[in-house]
């Protein structure tokens, strides 16, 4: 992406994140202009389901028990496993495979895209924060190699930025609705059977009793006084992956993915918006809170990449 040209980042993020979940589930990635993937990420659920059905069917045809390629193969293996009796609770019925892959897609695609999209919004709104992350990357990783998952834990400022992005945007504000299966008493409150219950993550992340100036975006709140460590206790107060038995099963993948995308992007690129433009951070209501798309992003390459001008 050349300097001075403007672009809308969401459409690139969406395909990049879809490629990660496609790689995990189907061992396959797509080009950014692939029509099948584009229609999938830009359209309704029905289209996604038939795409997933096609991929699972292909996997059944080419399945080889000695070469498990991805999550779909692994689910097929589990489903075909003769050692497990059909009555075993852990055995997966064949028709459930598409539903399981659909769950992983639904839960792990929009959430990560939204996290990255909010991250870019904060980075262009707070250029000093962006610069400080880049200085940390230059100091710790340098420019000769790409960031790796094993660098997680070595970049306290980037980690604090991610925690603050999760806390401040709190883009899954009420988690996923659940229902009580019996009359329940919780902290002295009575909740009858069959009541819809939500976890109000937004309230926790913006509670004045827990956070100083909760409406201020301030990654430093998670850093030790000398800026070299993340305060784990404060980090654990941020509530974005739900709670209890049904909390997010993809939390580790999500934290790793957001870290790796941001470290890689910020090592290479500096993001801004065109002079005179401003991003609109007003959250738009939904299961995941989005922001208005911004067409005025710019990206400047921070240093020449080997083999490219
Ligand atoms: C930043 C990214 C993510 C966020 C903020 C997030 C957040 C959440 C939340 C709030 C829930 C509901 C928990 C509850 O009801 O208490 C959930 C459930 C779930 N998440 Fe995530 N998630 C993310 C990424 C992922 C990824 C990458 C995957 C899988 C690859 C995933 C898979 C799931 C699944 C399968 C559930 C349902 C768990 C159940 O019902 O038992 N999530 N997630």
Short mmCIF file of C-alpha atoms and ligand atoms in Angstrom, two decimals:
data_model
loop_
_atom_site.label_atom_id
_atom_site.label_comp_id
_atom_site.label_asym_id
_atom_site.label_seq_id
_atom_site.Cartn_x
_atom_site.Cartn_y
_atom_site.Cartn_z
CA UNK A 1 0.00 0.00 0.00
CA UNK A 2 1.61 3.25 -1.10
CA UNK A 3 1.83 6.38 0.98
CA UNK A 4 -0.81 9.08 0.28
CA UNK A 5 -3.31 6.55 -1.07
CA UNK A 6 -6.24 6.02 1.24
CA UNK A 7 -8.03 2.78 2.07
CA UNK A 8 -10.66 1.22 4.26
CA UNK A 9 -8.92 -1.37 6.49
CA UNK A 10 -11.89 -3.55 7.48
CA UNK A 11 -12.14 -5.24 4.07
CA UNK A 12 -8.50 -6.38 4.31
CA UNK A 13 -8.78 -7.47 7.94
CA UNK A 14 -11.89 -9.54 7.24
CA UNK A 15 -10.18 -11.63 4.54
CA UNK A 16 -6.95 -12.01 6.55
CA UNK A 17 -8.82 -13.26 9.62
CA UNK A 18 -11.07 -15.52 7.50
CA UNK A 19 -7.88 -17.05 6.11
CA UNK A 20 -6.65 -17.93 9.60
CA UNK A 21 -9.85 -19.76 10.56
CA UNK A 22 -9.97 -21.40 7.08
CA UNK A 23 -6.39 -22.59 7.59
CA UNK A 24 -7.23 -24.03 11.00
CA UNK A 25 -10.47 -25.72 9.92
CA UNK A 26 -9.69 -26.67 6.30
CA UNK A 27 -5.93 -26.24 5.81
CA UNK A 28 -6.70 -23.73 3.06
CA UNK A 29 -6.09 -20.02 2.41
CA UNK A 30 -7.59 -17.68 -0.21
CA UNK A 31 -6.36 -14.64 -2.13
CA UNK A 32 -7.82 -11.22 -1.15
CA UNK A 33 -9.80 -11.08 -4.43
CA UNK A 34 -11.13 -14.66 -4.25
CA UNK A 35 -14.83 -14.37 -5.13
CA UNK A 36 -15.90 -17.40 -3.09
CA UNK A 37 -14.32 -16.03 0.08
CA UNK A 38 -15.47 -12.46 -0.57
CA UNK A 39 -19.09 -13.52 -1.02
CA UNK A 40 -18.75 -15.51 2.18
CA UNK A 41 -17.39 -12.72 4.39
CA UNK A 42 -19.74 -10.10 2.97
CA UNK A 43 -22.99 -12.04 2.92
CA UNK A 44 -25.58 -13.88 4.94
CA UNK A 45 -25.30 -16.97 7.13
CA UNK A 46 -26.91 -19.26 4.51
CA UNK A 47 -23.96 -18.70 2.19
CA UNK A 48 -21.50 -19.55 4.98
CA UNK A 49 -23.33 -22.78 5.78
CA UNK A 50 -23.27 -24.06 2.20
CA UNK A 51 -19.56 -23.10 1.93
CA UNK A 52 -18.83 -25.09 5.11
CA UNK A 53 -20.91 -28.04 3.88
CA UNK A 54 -18.87 -28.15 0.65
CA UNK A 55 -15.56 -28.06 2.53
CA UNK A 56 -16.62 -30.81 4.97
CA UNK A 57 -17.84 -33.00 2.07
CA UNK A 58 -14.47 -32.54 0.30
CA UNK A 59 -12.71 -33.53 3.51
CA UNK A 60 -14.75 -36.73 3.81
CA UNK A 61 -13.79 -37.65 0.21
CA UNK A 62 -10.06 -37.06 0.72
CA UNK A 63 -9.84 -38.18 4.36
CA UNK A 64 -6.76 -40.24 5.26
CA UNK A 65 -6.48 -41.47 8.84
CA UNK A 66 -2.67 -41.40 8.56
CA UNK A 67 -2.63 -37.75 7.54
CA UNK A 68 -4.84 -35.55 9.74
CA UNK A 69 -4.60 -32.16 8.03
CA UNK A 70 -6.75 -29.80 10.12
CA UNK A 71 -9.63 -29.46 12.60
CA UNK A 72 -12.18 -30.91 10.14
CA UNK A 73 -10.07 -34.06 9.65
CA UNK A 74 -9.67 -34.30 13.38
CA UNK A 75 -13.45 -34.11 13.88
CA UNK A 76 -13.99 -36.77 11.18
CA UNK A 77 -11.40 -38.98 12.91
CA UNK A 78 -13.25 -38.56 16.20
CA UNK A 79 -16.55 -39.34 14.52
CA UNK A 80 -15.21 -42.50 12.81
CA UNK A 81 -13.30 -43.75 15.85
CA UNK A 82 -14.41 -47.39 16.20
CA UNK A 83 -12.99 -47.66 19.72
CA UNK A 84 -15.75 -45.41 20.99
CA UNK A 85 -19.22 -46.93 21.28
CA UNK A 86 -22.08 -44.91 19.74
CA UNK A 87 -23.44 -44.37 23.23
CA UNK A 88 -20.29 -42.58 24.41
CA UNK A 89 -21.10 -38.99 25.28
CA UNK A 90 -17.90 -37.69 23.65
CA UNK A 91 -18.49 -39.25 20.21
CA UNK A 92 -19.50 -36.71 17.55
CA UNK A 93 -22.38 -37.68 15.22
CA UNK A 94 -21.44 -37.16 11.54
CA UNK A 95 -24.12 -34.52 10.90
CA UNK A 96 -22.76 -32.39 13.77
CA UNK A 97 -19.39 -31.74 12.10
CA UNK A 98 -20.71 -28.90 9.92
CA UNK A 99 -22.38 -27.35 12.99
CA UNK A 100 -19.15 -27.52 15.00
CA UNK A 101 -17.09 -25.94 12.23
CA UNK A 102 -19.86 -23.33 11.86
CA UNK A 103 -19.60 -22.54 15.60
CA UNK A 104 -15.83 -22.07 15.34
CA UNK A 105 -16.28 -19.81 12.31
CA UNK A 106 -19.08 -17.80 13.88
CA UNK A 107 -17.26 -17.33 17.17
CA UNK A 108 -13.70 -16.90 15.95
CA UNK A 109 -14.04 -14.79 12.83
CA UNK A 110 -16.14 -11.70 13.54
CA UNK A 111 -14.66 -11.31 17.05
CA UNK A 112 -11.03 -11.23 15.90
CA UNK A 113 -11.80 -8.96 12.93
CA UNK A 114 -13.60 -6.56 15.29
CA UNK A 115 -10.71 -6.62 17.81
CA UNK A 116 -8.19 -5.76 15.09
CA UNK A 117 -10.42 -3.12 13.58
CA UNK A 118 -10.86 -1.36 16.95
CA UNK A 119 -7.09 -1.65 17.48
CA UNK A 120 -6.41 0.28 14.26
CA UNK A 121 -8.92 2.94 15.31
CA UNK A 122 -7.12 3.46 18.64
CA UNK A 123 -3.69 3.43 16.96
CA UNK A 124 -4.56 6.28 14.59
CA UNK A 125 -6.35 8.21 17.34
CA UNK A 126 -3.34 7.90 19.69
CA UNK A 127 -0.23 8.17 17.47
CA UNK A 128 2.12 8.41 20.48
CA UNK A 129 0.86 5.05 21.68
CA UNK A 130 1.48 3.61 18.20
CA UNK A 131 5.01 5.05 18.18
CA UNK A 132 5.76 3.61 21.62
CA UNK A 133 4.65 0.11 20.51
CA UNK A 134 6.88 0.42 17.42
CA UNK A 135 9.86 1.50 19.53
CA UNK A 136 9.32 -1.52 21.77
CA UNK A 137 9.12 -3.80 18.70
CA UNK A 138 12.31 -2.31 17.23
CA UNK A 139 14.14 -2.72 20.55
CA UNK A 140 12.96 -6.23 21.34
CA UNK A 141 12.52 -7.96 17.97
CA UNK A 142 14.34 -5.67 15.55
CA UNK A 143 13.67 -5.58 11.84
CA UNK A 144 15.48 -8.69 10.64
CA UNK A 145 12.81 -11.19 11.57
CA UNK A 146 9.03 -11.28 11.89
CA UNK A 147 7.36 -11.39 15.34
CA UNK A 148 6.46 -14.86 16.63
CA UNK A 149 3.95 -16.20 19.13
CA UNK A 150 6.88 -16.91 21.46
CA UNK A 151 7.46 -13.12 21.66
CA UNK A 152 4.21 -12.83 23.65
CA UNK A 153 5.27 -11.80 27.16
CA UNK A 154 8.33 -9.89 25.90
CA UNK A 155 6.41 -6.80 24.75
CA UNK A 156 4.70 -5.32 27.84
CA UNK A 157 3.60 -2.11 26.15
CA UNK A 158 1.93 -3.92 23.23
CA UNK A 159 0.32 -6.28 25.74
CA UNK A 160 -0.99 -3.31 27.75
CA UNK A 161 -2.36 -1.74 24.57
CA UNK A 162 -4.26 -4.95 23.74
CA UNK A 163 -5.69 -5.17 27.28
CA UNK A 164 -6.79 -1.54 27.14
CA UNK A 165 -8.33 -2.03 23.67
CA UNK A 166 -10.34 -5.00 25.04
CA UNK A 167 -11.35 -3.06 28.17
CA UNK A 168 -12.19 0.30 26.65
CA UNK A 169 -13.99 -0.92 23.48
CA UNK A 170 -15.56 -3.90 25.33
CA UNK A 171 -16.96 -4.95 21.96
CA UNK A 172 -18.84 -8.03 23.27
CA UNK A 173 -20.65 -5.97 25.94
CA UNK A 174 -23.18 -8.55 27.16
CA UNK A 175 -21.34 -11.77 26.13
CA UNK A 176 -23.81 -14.37 24.79
CA UNK A 177 -27.31 -14.79 26.30
CA UNK A 178 -27.77 -17.84 28.52
CA UNK A 179 -30.73 -19.33 30.37
CA UNK A 180 -31.11 -20.67 33.91
CA UNK A 181 -31.97 -24.39 33.90
CA UNK A 182 -33.31 -24.30 37.51
CA UNK A 183 -34.26 -21.82 40.23
CA UNK A 184 -30.99 -20.24 41.27
CA UNK A 185 -29.65 -18.05 44.08
CA UNK A 186 -26.60 -15.95 43.29
CA UNK A 187 -24.98 -13.51 45.74
CA UNK A 188 -28.31 -13.18 47.55
CA UNK A 189 -30.31 -12.63 44.33
CA UNK A 190 -33.04 -15.08 43.33
CA UNK A 191 -33.20 -15.98 39.61
CA UNK A 192 -36.10 -18.27 38.60
CA UNK A 193 -35.76 -21.18 36.15
CA UNK A 194 -35.84 -20.40 32.40
CA UNK A 195 -34.74 -16.75 32.75
CA UNK A 196 -32.51 -15.25 30.12
CA UNK A 197 -29.30 -14.04 31.78
CA UNK A 198 -26.44 -11.92 30.49
CA UNK A 199 -22.99 -11.08 31.84
CA UNK A 200 -22.68 -7.29 31.74
CA UNK A 201 -19.01 -7.17 30.71
CA UNK A 202 -19.32 -3.49 29.78
CA UNK A 203 -20.24 -2.54 33.35
CA UNK A 204 -17.25 -4.43 34.79
CA UNK A 205 -14.83 -2.88 32.28
CA UNK A 206 -16.13 0.64 32.95
CA UNK A 207 -16.72 0.38 36.70
CA UNK A 208 -15.32 3.40 38.54
CA UNK A 209 -14.67 1.23 41.58
CA UNK A 210 -12.31 -0.96 39.56
CA UNK A 211 -10.70 1.54 37.19
CA UNK A 212 -9.34 5.07 37.55
CA UNK A 213 -10.97 7.28 34.85
CA UNK A 214 -12.56 4.28 33.09
CA UNK A 215 -13.63 6.35 30.05
CA UNK A 216 -10.01 7.37 29.31
CA UNK A 217 -8.02 5.16 26.92
CA UNK A 218 -4.77 4.64 28.78
CA UNK A 219 -2.64 1.49 28.17
CA UNK A 220 -0.19 2.65 30.89
CA UNK A 221 -2.77 1.72 33.53
CA UNK A 222 -1.61 -1.92 33.12
CA UNK A 223 2.13 -1.21 33.32
CA UNK A 224 4.39 -1.35 36.37
CA UNK A 225 5.83 2.02 37.49
CA UNK A 226 9.10 1.44 35.56
CA UNK A 227 7.14 0.38 32.45
CA UNK A 228 8.85 -3.01 32.14
CA UNK A 229 6.07 -5.36 33.30
CA UNK A 230 2.33 -5.86 32.90
CA UNK A 231 0.45 -5.92 36.19
CA UNK A 232 -1.19 -9.38 35.92
CA UNK A 233 -3.81 -8.66 38.59
CA UNK A 234 -5.11 -5.63 36.67
CA UNK A 235 -4.97 -7.57 33.37
CA UNK A 236 -7.19 -10.28 34.84
CA UNK A 237 -9.86 -7.73 35.78
CA UNK A 238 -10.57 -7.07 32.08
CA UNK A 239 -13.65 -9.11 31.17
CA UNK A 240 -14.08 -9.94 27.46
CA UNK A 241 -14.19 -13.73 27.14
CA UNK A 242 -17.18 -14.36 29.43
CA UNK A 243 -17.18 -16.36 32.66
CA UNK A 244 -17.74 -19.86 34.02
CA UNK A 245 -18.41 -23.15 32.22
CA UNK A 246 -19.42 -21.57 28.91
CA UNK A 247 -16.65 -18.97 28.72
CA UNK A 248 -14.86 -18.61 25.39
CA UNK A 249 -12.93 -21.75 24.43
CA UNK A 250 -10.93 -19.79 21.87
CA UNK A 251 -9.37 -17.33 24.33
CA UNK A 252 -5.77 -18.51 23.87
CA UNK A 253 -6.09 -18.59 20.07
CA UNK A 254 -7.71 -15.14 20.17
CA UNK A 255 -5.05 -13.53 22.37
CA UNK A 256 -2.29 -15.10 20.26
CA UNK A 257 -3.87 -14.04 16.98
CA UNK A 258 -4.52 -10.43 18.00
CA UNK A 259 -0.95 -10.18 19.33
CA UNK A 260 0.63 -11.65 16.19
CA UNK A 261 -1.42 -9.55 13.74
CA UNK A 262 -0.68 -6.31 15.60
CA UNK A 263 3.01 -7.04 16.20
CA UNK A 264 3.50 -7.95 12.52
CA UNK A 265 1.53 -4.97 11.17
CA UNK A 266 3.18 -2.43 13.48
CA UNK A 267 6.69 -3.75 12.90
CA UNK A 268 6.23 -3.03 9.18
CA UNK A 269 3.72 -0.19 8.91
CA UNK A 270 2.77 3.13 10.43
CA UNK A 271 -0.96 3.84 10.33
CA UNK A 272 -2.64 7.23 10.17
CA UNK A 273 -5.69 8.94 8.67
CA UNK A 274 -5.51 11.60 5.92
CA UNK A 275 -4.96 15.13 7.11
CA UNK A 276 -8.24 16.72 8.12
CA UNK A 277 -9.99 13.33 8.61
CA UNK A 278 -11.07 11.92 11.94
CA UNK A 279 -12.24 8.45 12.87
CA UNK A 280 -15.63 8.09 14.53
CA UNK A 281 -15.30 5.89 17.63
CA UNK A 282 -19.02 5.86 18.50
CA UNK A 283 -19.95 2.19 19.03
CA UNK A 284 -22.72 0.82 16.79
CA UNK A 285 -25.06 -1.50 18.67
CA UNK A 286 -24.98 -5.27 18.02
CA UNK A 287 -23.87 -8.59 19.54
CA UNK A 288 -20.37 -7.32 18.84
CA UNK A 289 -20.01 -3.53 18.92
CA UNK A 290 -18.62 -2.18 15.67
CA UNK A 291 -17.57 1.33 14.65
CA UNK A 292 -18.34 3.28 11.50
CA UNK A 293 -16.02 2.24 8.66
CA UNK A 294 -13.36 4.82 7.83
CA UNK A 295 -12.17 5.14 4.22
CA UNK A 296 -9.35 7.56 5.02
CA UNK A 297 -6.70 5.28 6.47
CA UNK A 298 -3.13 5.52 5.25
CA UNK A 299 -0.24 3.13 5.79
CA UNK A 300 3.42 4.04 5.43
CA UNK A 301 6.07 1.34 5.20
CA UNK A 302 8.47 1.93 8.13
CA UNK A 303 11.54 0.53 6.37
CA UNK A 304 12.29 -1.08 3.00
CA UNK A 305 11.40 -4.79 2.87
CA UNK A 306 14.05 -7.09 1.44
CA UNK A 307 13.30 -7.97 -2.17
CA UNK A 308 10.81 -5.07 -2.53
CA UNK A 309 11.41 -1.48 -3.45
C1 LIG B 1 -11.07 -11.44 20.62
C2 LIG B 1 -11.70 -12.52 20.24
C3 LIG B 1 -12.80 -13.20 21.01
C4 LIG B 1 -13.65 -12.71 21.96
C5 LIG B 1 -13.70 -11.29 22.54
C6 LIG B 1 -14.53 -13.79 22.34
C7 LIG B 1 -15.53 -13.68 23.29
C8 LIG B 1 -16.41 -14.70 23.60
C9 LIG B 1 -17.50 -14.56 24.54
C10 LIG B 1 -17.85 -13.31 25.33
C11 LIG B 1 -18.14 -15.75 24.57
C12 LIG B 1 -19.38 -16.09 25.43
C13 LIG B 1 -18.96 -16.59 26.78
C14 LIG B 1 -20.11 -16.70 27.73
O1 LIG B 1 -21.22 -16.93 27.27
O2 LIG B 1 -19.90 -16.56 28.92
C15 LIG B 1 -17.46 -16.66 23.66
C16 LIG B 1 -17.84 -17.96 23.42
C17 LIG B 1 -17.22 -18.79 22.52
N1 LIG B 1 -16.08 -18.51 21.79
FE1 LIG B 1 -15.07 -16.76 21.79
N2 LIG B 1 -14.21 -14.91 21.62
C18 LIG B 1 -13.16 -14.60 20.79
C19 LIG B 1 -12.52 -15.45 19.91
C20 LIG B 1 -12.82 -16.77 19.72
C21 LIG B 1 -12.11 -17.67 18.83
C22 LIG B 1 -10.88 -17.30 18.00
C23 LIG B 1 -12.75 -18.87 18.88
C24 LIG B 1 -12.46 -20.17 18.17
C25 LIG B 1 -11.56 -20.37 17.25
C26 LIG B 1 -13.86 -18.73 19.80
C27 LIG B 1 -14.75 -19.74 20.12
C28 LIG B 1 -15.80 -19.61 21.01
C29 LIG B 1 -16.80 -20.64 21.25
C30 LIG B 1 -16.86 -22.02 20.56
C31 LIG B 1 -17.67 -20.13 22.20
C32 LIG B 1 -18.89 -20.84 22.82
C33 LIG B 1 -18.45 -21.56 24.08
C34 LIG B 1 -19.61 -22.28 24.75
O3 LIG B 1 -20.75 -21.93 24.50
O4 LIG B 1 -19.34 -23.19 25.56
N3 LIG B 1 -13.87 -17.45 20.29
N4 LIG B 1 -16.41 -15.99 23.08
#
